[in-house]
mmCIF file of C-alpha atoms in Angstrom:
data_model
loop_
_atom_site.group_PDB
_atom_site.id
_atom_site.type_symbol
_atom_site.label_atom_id
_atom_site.label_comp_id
_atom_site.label_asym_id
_atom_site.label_seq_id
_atom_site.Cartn_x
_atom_site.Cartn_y
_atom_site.Cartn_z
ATOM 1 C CA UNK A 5 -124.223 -45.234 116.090
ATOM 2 C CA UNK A 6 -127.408 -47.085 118.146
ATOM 3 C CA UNK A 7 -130.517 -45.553 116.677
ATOM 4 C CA UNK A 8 -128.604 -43.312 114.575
ATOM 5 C CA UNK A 9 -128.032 -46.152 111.994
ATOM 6 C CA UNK A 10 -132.108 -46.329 111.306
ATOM 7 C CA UNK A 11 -132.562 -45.325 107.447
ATOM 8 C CA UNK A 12 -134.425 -42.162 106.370
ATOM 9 C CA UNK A 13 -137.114 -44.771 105.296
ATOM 10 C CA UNK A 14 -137.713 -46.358 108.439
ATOM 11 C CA UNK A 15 -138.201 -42.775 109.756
ATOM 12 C CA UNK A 16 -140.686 -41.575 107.316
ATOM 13 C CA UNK A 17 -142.669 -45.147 107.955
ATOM 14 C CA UNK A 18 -142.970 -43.798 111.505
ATOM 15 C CA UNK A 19 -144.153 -40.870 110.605
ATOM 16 C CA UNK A 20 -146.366 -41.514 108.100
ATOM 17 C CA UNK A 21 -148.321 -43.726 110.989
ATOM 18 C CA UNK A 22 -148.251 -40.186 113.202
ATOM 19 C CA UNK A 23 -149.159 -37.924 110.168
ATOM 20 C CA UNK A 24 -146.174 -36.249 109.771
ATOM 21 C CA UNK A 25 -143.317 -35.427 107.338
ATOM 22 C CA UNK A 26 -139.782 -34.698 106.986
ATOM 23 C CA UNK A 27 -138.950 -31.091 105.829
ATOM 24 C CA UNK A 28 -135.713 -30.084 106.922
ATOM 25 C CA UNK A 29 -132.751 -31.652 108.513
ATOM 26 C CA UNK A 30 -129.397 -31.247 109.833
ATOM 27 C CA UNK A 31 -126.814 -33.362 112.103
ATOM 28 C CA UNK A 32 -123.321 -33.556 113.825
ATOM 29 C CA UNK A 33 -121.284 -36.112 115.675
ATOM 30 C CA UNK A 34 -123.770 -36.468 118.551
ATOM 31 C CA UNK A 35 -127.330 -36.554 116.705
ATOM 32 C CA UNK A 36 -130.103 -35.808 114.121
ATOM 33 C CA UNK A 37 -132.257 -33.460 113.822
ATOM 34 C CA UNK A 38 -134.870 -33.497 111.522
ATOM 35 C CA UNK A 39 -137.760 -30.441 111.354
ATOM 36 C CA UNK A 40 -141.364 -31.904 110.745
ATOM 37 C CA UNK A 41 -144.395 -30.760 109.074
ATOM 38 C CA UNK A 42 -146.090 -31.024 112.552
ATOM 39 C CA UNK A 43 -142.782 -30.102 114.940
ATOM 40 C CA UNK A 44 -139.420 -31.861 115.299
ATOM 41 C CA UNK A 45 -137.469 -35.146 115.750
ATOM 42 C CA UNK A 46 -134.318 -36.147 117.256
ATOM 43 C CA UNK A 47 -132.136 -39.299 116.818
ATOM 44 C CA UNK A 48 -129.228 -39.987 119.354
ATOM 45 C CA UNK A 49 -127.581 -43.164 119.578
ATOM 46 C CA UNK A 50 -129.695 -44.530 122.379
ATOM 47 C CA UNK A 51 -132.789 -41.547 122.548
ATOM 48 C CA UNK A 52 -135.048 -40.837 119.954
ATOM 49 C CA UNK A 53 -136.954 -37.646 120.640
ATOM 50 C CA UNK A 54 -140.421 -36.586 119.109
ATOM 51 C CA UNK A 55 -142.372 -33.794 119.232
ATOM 52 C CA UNK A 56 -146.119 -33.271 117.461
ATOM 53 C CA UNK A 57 -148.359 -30.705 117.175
ATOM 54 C CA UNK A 58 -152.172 -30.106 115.885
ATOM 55 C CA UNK A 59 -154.093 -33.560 115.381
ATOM 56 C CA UNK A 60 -151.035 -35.637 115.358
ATOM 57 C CA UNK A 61 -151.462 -39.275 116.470
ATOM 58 C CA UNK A 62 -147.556 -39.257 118.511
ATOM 59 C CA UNK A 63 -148.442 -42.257 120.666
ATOM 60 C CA UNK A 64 -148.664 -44.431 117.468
ATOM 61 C CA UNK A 65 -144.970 -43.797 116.930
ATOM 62 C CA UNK A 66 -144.583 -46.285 120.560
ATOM 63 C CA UNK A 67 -145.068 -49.452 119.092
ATOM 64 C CA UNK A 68 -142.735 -49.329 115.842
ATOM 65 C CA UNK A 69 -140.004 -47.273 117.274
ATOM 66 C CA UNK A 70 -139.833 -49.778 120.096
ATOM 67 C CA UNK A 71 -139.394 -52.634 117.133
ATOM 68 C CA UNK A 72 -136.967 -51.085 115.079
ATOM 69 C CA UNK A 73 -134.675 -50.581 118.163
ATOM 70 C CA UNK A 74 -134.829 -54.210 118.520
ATOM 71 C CA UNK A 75 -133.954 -55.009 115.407
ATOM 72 C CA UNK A 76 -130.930 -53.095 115.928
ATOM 73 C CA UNK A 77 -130.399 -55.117 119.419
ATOM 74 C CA UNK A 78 -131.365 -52.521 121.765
ATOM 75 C CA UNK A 79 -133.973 -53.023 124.350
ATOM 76 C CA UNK A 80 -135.945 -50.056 125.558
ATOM 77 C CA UNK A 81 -135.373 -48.977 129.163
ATOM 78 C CA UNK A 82 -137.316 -45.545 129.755
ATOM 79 C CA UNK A 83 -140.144 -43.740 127.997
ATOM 80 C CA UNK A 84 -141.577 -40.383 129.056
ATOM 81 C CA UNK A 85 -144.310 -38.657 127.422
ATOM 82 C CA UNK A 86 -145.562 -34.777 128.460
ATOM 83 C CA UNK A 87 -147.999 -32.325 126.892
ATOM 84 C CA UNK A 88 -149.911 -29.111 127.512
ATOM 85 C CA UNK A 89 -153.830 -29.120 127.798
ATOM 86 C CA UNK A 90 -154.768 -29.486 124.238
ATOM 87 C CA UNK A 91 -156.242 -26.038 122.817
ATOM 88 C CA UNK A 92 -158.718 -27.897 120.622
ATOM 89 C CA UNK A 93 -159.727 -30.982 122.908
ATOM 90 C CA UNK A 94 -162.426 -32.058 120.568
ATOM 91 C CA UNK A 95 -160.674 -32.405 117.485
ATOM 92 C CA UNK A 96 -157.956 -34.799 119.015
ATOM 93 C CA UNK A 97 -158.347 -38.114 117.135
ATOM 94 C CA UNK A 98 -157.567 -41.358 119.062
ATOM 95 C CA UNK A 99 -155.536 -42.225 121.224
ATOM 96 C CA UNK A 100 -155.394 -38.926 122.363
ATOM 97 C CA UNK A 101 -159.285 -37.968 123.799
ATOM 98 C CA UNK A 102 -157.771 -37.368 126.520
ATOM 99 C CA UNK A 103 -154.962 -38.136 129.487
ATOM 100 C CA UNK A 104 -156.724 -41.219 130.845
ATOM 101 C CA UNK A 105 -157.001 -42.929 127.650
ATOM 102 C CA UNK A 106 -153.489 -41.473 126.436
ATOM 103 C CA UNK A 107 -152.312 -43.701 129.475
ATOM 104 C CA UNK A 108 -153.997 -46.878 128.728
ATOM 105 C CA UNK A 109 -152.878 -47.023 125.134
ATOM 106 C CA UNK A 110 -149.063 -46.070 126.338
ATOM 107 C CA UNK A 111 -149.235 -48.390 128.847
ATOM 108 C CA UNK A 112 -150.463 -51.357 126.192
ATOM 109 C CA UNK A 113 -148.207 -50.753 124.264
ATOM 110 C CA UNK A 114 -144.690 -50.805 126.484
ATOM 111 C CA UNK A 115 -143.036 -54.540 127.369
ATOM 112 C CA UNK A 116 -143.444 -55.592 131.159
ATOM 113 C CA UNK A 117 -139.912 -54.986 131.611
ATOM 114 C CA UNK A 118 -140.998 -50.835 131.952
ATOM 115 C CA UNK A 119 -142.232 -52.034 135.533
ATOM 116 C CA UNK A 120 -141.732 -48.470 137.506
ATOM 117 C CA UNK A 121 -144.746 -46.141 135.833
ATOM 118 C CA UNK A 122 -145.929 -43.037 136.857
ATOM 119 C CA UNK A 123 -148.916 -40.917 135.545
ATOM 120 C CA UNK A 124 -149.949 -37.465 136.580
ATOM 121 C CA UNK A 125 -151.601 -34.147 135.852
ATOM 122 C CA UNK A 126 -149.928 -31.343 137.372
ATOM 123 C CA UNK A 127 -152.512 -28.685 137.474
ATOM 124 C CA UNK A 128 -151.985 -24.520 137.631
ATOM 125 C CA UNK A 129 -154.759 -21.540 138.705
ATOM 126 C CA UNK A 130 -156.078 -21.920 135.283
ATOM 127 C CA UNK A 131 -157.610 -25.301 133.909
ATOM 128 C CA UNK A 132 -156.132 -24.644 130.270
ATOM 129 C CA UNK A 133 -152.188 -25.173 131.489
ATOM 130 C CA UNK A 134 -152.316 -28.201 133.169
ATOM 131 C CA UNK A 135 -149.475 -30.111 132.234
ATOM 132 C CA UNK A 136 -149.219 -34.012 131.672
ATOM 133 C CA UNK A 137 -146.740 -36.294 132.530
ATOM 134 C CA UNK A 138 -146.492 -40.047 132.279
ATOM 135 C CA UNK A 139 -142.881 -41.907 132.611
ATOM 136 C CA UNK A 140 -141.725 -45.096 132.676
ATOM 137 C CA UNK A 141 -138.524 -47.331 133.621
ATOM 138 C CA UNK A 142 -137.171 -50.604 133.433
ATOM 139 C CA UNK A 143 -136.180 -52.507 136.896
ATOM 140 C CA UNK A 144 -132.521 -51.770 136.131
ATOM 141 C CA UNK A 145 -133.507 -47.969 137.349
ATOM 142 C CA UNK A 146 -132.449 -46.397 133.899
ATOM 143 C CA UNK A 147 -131.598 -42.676 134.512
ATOM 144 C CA UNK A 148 -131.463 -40.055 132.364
ATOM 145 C CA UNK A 149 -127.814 -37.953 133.297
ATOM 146 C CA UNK A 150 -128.023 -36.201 136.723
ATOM 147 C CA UNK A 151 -126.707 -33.264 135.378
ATOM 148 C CA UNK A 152 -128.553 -32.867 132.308
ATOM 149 C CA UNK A 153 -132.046 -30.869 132.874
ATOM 150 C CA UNK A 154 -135.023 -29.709 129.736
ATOM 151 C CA UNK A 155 -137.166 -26.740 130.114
ATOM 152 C CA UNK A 156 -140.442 -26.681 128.156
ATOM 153 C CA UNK A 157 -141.756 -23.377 127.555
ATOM 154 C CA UNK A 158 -145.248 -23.201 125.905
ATOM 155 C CA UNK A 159 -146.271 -19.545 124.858
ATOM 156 C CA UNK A 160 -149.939 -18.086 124.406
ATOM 157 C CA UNK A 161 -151.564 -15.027 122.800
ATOM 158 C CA UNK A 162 -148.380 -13.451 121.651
ATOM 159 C CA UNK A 163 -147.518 -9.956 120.785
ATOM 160 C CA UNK A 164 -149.420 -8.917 117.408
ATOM 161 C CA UNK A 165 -146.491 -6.546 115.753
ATOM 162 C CA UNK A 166 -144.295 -9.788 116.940
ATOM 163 C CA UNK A 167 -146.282 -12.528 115.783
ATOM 164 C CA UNK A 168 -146.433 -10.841 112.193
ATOM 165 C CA UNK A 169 -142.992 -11.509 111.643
ATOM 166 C CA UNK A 170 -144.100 -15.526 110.888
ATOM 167 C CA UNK A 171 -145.839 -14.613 107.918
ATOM 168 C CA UNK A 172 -144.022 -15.926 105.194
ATOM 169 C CA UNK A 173 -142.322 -13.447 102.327
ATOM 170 C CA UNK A 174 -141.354 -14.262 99.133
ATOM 171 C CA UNK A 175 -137.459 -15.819 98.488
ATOM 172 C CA UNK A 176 -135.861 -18.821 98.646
ATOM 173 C CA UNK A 177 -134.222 -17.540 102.237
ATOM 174 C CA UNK A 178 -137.463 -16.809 103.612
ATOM 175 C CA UNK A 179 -136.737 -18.623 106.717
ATOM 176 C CA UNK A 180 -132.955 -17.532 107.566
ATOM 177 C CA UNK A 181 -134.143 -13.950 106.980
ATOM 178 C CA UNK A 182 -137.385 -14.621 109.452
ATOM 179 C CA UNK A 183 -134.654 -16.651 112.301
ATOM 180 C CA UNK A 184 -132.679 -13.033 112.318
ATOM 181 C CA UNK A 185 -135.237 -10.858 112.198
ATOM 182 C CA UNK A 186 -136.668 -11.950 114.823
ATOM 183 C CA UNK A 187 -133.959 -12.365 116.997
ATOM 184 C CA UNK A 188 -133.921 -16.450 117.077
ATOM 185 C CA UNK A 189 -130.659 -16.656 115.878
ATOM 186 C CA UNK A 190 -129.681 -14.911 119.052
ATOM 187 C CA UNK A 191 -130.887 -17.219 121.979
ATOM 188 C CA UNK A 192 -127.762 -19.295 121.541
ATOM 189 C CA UNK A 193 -125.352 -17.659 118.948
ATOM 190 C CA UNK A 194 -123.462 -21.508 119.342
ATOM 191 C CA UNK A 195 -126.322 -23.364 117.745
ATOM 192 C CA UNK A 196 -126.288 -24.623 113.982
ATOM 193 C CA UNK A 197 -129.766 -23.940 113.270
ATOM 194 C CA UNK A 198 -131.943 -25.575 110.779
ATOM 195 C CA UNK A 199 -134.911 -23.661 110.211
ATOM 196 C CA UNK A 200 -138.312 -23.652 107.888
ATOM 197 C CA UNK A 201 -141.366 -21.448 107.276
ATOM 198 C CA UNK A 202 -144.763 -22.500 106.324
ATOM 199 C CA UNK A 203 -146.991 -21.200 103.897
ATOM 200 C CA UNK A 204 -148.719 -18.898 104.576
ATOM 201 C CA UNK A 205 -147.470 -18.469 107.745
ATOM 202 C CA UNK A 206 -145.787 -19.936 110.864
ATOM 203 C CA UNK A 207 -142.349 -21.436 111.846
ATOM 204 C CA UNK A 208 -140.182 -24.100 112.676
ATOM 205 C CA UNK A 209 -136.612 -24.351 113.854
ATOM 206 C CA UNK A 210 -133.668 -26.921 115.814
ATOM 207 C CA UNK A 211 -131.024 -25.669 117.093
ATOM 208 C CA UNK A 212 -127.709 -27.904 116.972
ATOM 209 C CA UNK A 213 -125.184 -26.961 119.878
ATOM 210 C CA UNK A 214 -122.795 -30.205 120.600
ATOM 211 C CA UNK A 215 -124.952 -32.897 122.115
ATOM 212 C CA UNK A 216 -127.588 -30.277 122.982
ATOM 213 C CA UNK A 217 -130.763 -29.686 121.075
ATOM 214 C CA UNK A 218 -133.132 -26.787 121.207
ATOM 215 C CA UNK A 219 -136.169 -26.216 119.151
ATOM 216 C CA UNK A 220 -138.809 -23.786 118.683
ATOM 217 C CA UNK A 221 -142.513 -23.742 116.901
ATOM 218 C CA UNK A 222 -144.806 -20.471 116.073
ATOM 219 C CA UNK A 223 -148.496 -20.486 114.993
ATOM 220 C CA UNK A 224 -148.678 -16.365 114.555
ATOM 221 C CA UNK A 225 -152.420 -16.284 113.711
ATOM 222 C CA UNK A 226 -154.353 -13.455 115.649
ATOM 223 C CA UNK A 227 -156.897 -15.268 118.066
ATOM 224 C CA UNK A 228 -154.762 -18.603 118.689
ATOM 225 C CA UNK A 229 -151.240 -17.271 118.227
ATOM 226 C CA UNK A 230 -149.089 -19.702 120.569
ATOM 227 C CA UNK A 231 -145.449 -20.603 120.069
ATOM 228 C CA UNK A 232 -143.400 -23.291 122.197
ATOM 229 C CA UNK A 233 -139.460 -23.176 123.290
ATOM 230 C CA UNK A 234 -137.742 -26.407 124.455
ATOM 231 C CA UNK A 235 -134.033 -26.897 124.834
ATOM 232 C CA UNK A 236 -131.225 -28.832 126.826
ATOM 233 C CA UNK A 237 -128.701 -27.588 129.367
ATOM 234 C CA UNK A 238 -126.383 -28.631 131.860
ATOM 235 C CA UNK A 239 -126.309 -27.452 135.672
ATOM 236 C CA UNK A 240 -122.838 -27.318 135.177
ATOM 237 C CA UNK A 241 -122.810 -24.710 132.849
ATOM 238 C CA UNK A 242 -123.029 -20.725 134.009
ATOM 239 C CA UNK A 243 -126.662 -20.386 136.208
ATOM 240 C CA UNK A 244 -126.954 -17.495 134.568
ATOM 241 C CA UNK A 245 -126.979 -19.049 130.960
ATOM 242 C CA UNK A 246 -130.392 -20.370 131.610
ATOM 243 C CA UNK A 247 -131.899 -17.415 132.633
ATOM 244 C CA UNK A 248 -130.740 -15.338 129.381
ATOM 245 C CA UNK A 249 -131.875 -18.102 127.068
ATOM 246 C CA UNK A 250 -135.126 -18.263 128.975
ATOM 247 C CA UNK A 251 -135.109 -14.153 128.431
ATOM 248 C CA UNK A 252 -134.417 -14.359 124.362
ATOM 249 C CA UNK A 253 -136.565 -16.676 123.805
ATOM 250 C CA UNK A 254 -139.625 -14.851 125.672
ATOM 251 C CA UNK A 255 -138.644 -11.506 124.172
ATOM 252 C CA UNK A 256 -138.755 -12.980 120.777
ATOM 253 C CA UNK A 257 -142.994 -13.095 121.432
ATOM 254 C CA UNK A 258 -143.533 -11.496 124.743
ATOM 255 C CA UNK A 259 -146.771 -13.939 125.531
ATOM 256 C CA UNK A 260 -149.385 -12.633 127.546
ATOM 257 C CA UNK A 261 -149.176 -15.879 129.344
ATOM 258 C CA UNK A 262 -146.468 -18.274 129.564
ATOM 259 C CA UNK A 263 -146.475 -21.601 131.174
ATOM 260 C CA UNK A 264 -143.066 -23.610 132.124
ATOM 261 C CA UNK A 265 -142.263 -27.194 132.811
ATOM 262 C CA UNK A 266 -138.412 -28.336 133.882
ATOM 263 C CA UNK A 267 -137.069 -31.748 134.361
ATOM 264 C CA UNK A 268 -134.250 -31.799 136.230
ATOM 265 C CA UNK A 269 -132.417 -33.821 139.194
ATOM 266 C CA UNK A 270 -131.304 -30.584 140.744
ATOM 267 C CA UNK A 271 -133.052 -27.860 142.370
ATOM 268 C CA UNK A 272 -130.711 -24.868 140.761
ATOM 269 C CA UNK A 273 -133.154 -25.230 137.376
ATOM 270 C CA UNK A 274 -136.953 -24.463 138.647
ATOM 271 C CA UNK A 275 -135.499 -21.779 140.658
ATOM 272 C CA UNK A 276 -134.020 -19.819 138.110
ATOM 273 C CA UNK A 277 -137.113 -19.753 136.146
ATOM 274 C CA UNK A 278 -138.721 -17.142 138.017
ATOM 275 C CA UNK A 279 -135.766 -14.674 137.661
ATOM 276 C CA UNK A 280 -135.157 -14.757 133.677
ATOM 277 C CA UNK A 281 -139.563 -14.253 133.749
ATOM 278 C CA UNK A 282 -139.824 -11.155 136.431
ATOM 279 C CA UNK A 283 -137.533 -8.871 134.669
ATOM 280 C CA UNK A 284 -140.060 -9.426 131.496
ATOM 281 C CA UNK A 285 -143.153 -8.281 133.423
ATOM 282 C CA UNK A 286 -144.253 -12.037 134.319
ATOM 283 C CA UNK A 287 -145.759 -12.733 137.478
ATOM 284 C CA UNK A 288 -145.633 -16.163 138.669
ATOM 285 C CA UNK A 289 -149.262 -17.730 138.978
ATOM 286 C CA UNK A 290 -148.896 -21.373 140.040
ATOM 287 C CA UNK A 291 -146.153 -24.358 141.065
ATOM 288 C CA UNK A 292 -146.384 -27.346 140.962
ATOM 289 C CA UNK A 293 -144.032 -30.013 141.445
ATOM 290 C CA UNK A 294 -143.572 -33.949 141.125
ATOM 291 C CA UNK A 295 -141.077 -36.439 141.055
ATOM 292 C CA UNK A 296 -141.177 -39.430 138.539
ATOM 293 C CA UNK A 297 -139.202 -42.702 137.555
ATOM 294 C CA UNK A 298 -135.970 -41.595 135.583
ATOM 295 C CA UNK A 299 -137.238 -38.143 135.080
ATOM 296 C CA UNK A 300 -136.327 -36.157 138.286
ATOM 297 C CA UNK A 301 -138.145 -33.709 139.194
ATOM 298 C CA UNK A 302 -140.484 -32.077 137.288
ATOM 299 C CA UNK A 303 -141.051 -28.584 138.099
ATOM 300 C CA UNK A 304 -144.523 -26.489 136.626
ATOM 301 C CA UNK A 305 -144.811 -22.866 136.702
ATOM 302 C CA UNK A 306 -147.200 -20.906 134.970
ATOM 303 C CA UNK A 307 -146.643 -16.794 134.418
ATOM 304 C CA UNK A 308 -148.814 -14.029 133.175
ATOM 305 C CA UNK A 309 -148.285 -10.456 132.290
ATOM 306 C CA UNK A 310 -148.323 -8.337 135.383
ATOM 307 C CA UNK A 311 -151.270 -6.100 133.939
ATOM 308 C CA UNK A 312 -153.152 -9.228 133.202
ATOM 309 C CA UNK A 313 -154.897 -11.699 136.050
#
């Protein structure tokens, strides 16, 4: 059970130090998955996954996450941390002012035995989707599975008609009837999905498929509307899988701009990006591409609407 045997109030400690809550949760045999008030969280035996949103302090989660592992005798071997360029820079509280000092405080706050680190801002044609990387390793070479890859997909200035769909409606199934609607429920028809709406508006949601986690978070609002995608896959599984559940999931908001990072040990991931986002009218604006300790490869591609430079 590893990690998996932390109690709910251990958790909610955590969280309390990041700013977050609980709302909605679901597991399985493999892991947990637990919907925030400020995006997701997910607890495997040996990986704990978090993801934050708006002025969130996520770094602050390092330190006690590192001590309840040990209390459960398990020593941390890897730690990667990635992020967009922040929409509202100034209203970041600390430690996250920015990259450099987002660095420092990770680095302070991970044992020596972390020894291989890597830092780096992988930058696109347009300043505001950069995207930041820093991962770590112990000298035992820890290494995430060579066939397992994660595509990040963040989303801006969606379609209006489409983003009014995450306005919440009165009911008690407010958010199973918004996850059909909008065609969520079809990006992986496999996936137990745990889902919650916000009031007034905006959307959370994990997806439970085996082992496999996906997750998606909308803020609809006209001006800033921006929604993120992130889920797990195999390079074993169909090619062509990842480039329909890259196509659902863009469909569900068709973004005027779309930016995509992939960590992966193979090649077969990055390039199939570009085929699920030119069918949609996406043009491919910038690559980057960078190779870090544990991670892989990690692959940025940014995309904007064909009638839009």
């Amino acid at each position: 059970m590893g990690l998996r045997l932390l109690d709910f109030e251990s958790l909610e400690n955590v969280l309390r130090v990041v700013q977050c809550t609980v709302v909605s949760a679901v597991g399985n045999h493999f892991f947990d998955a637990y919907v925030l008030s400020e995006s997701s969280l997910f607890v495997y035996p040996t990986k704990i996954i978090i993801k934050t949103c708006g002025t969130t302090q996520l770094l602050k989660s390092i330190r006690p996450l590192i001590h309840l592992a040990k209390n459960l005798g398990l020593t941390i071997c890897g730690c990667r941390y990635t992020r967009g360029t922040f929409i509202f820079p100034k209203s970041q509280p600390f430690p996250h002012i920015n990259f450099k000092q987002e660095v420092i405080y990770i680095e302070e706050n991970l044992p020596n035995n972390l020894c291989f680190r890597k830092a780096s801002v992988m930058p696109s044609k347009n300043p505001s989707y950069s995207w930041h990387v820093f991962s770590s390793a112990s000298d035992s070479g820890a290494h995430f599975s060579d066939g397992e890859f994660t595509v990040e997909v963040c989303m801006t200035e969606l379609d209006r008609v489409l983003a009014r769909k995450f306005f919440k409606t009165a009911g008690d199934s407010a958010a199973k009837e918004m996850t059909e609607l909008t065609g969520i429920g079809n990006i992986n028809p496999r996936a137990l999905i745990c889902d919650f709406v916000f009031d007034p508006c905006g959307y959370s949601m994990n997806g439970v498929d085996g082992d496999r986690y996906s997750t998606i978070h909308v803020t609809p609002e006209d001006g800033f509307s921006y929604a993120s995608f992130e889920y797990v896959g195999s390079v074993y599984d169909d090619q062509d899988d990842i480039v329909e559940t890259l196509k659902k999931a863009v469909q569900v908001f068709k973004p005027a701009t779309v930016s995509v990072s992939t960590t992966s040990h193979r090649r077969e991931v990055w390039t199939r990006v570009a085929h699920a986002m030119e069918p949609l009218g996406l043009k491919c604006r910038s690559f980057a591409m960078d190779e870090f300790p544990t991670a892989g490869t990690v692959v940025f591609q940014t995309f904007t609407a064909a009638r839009r430079k």
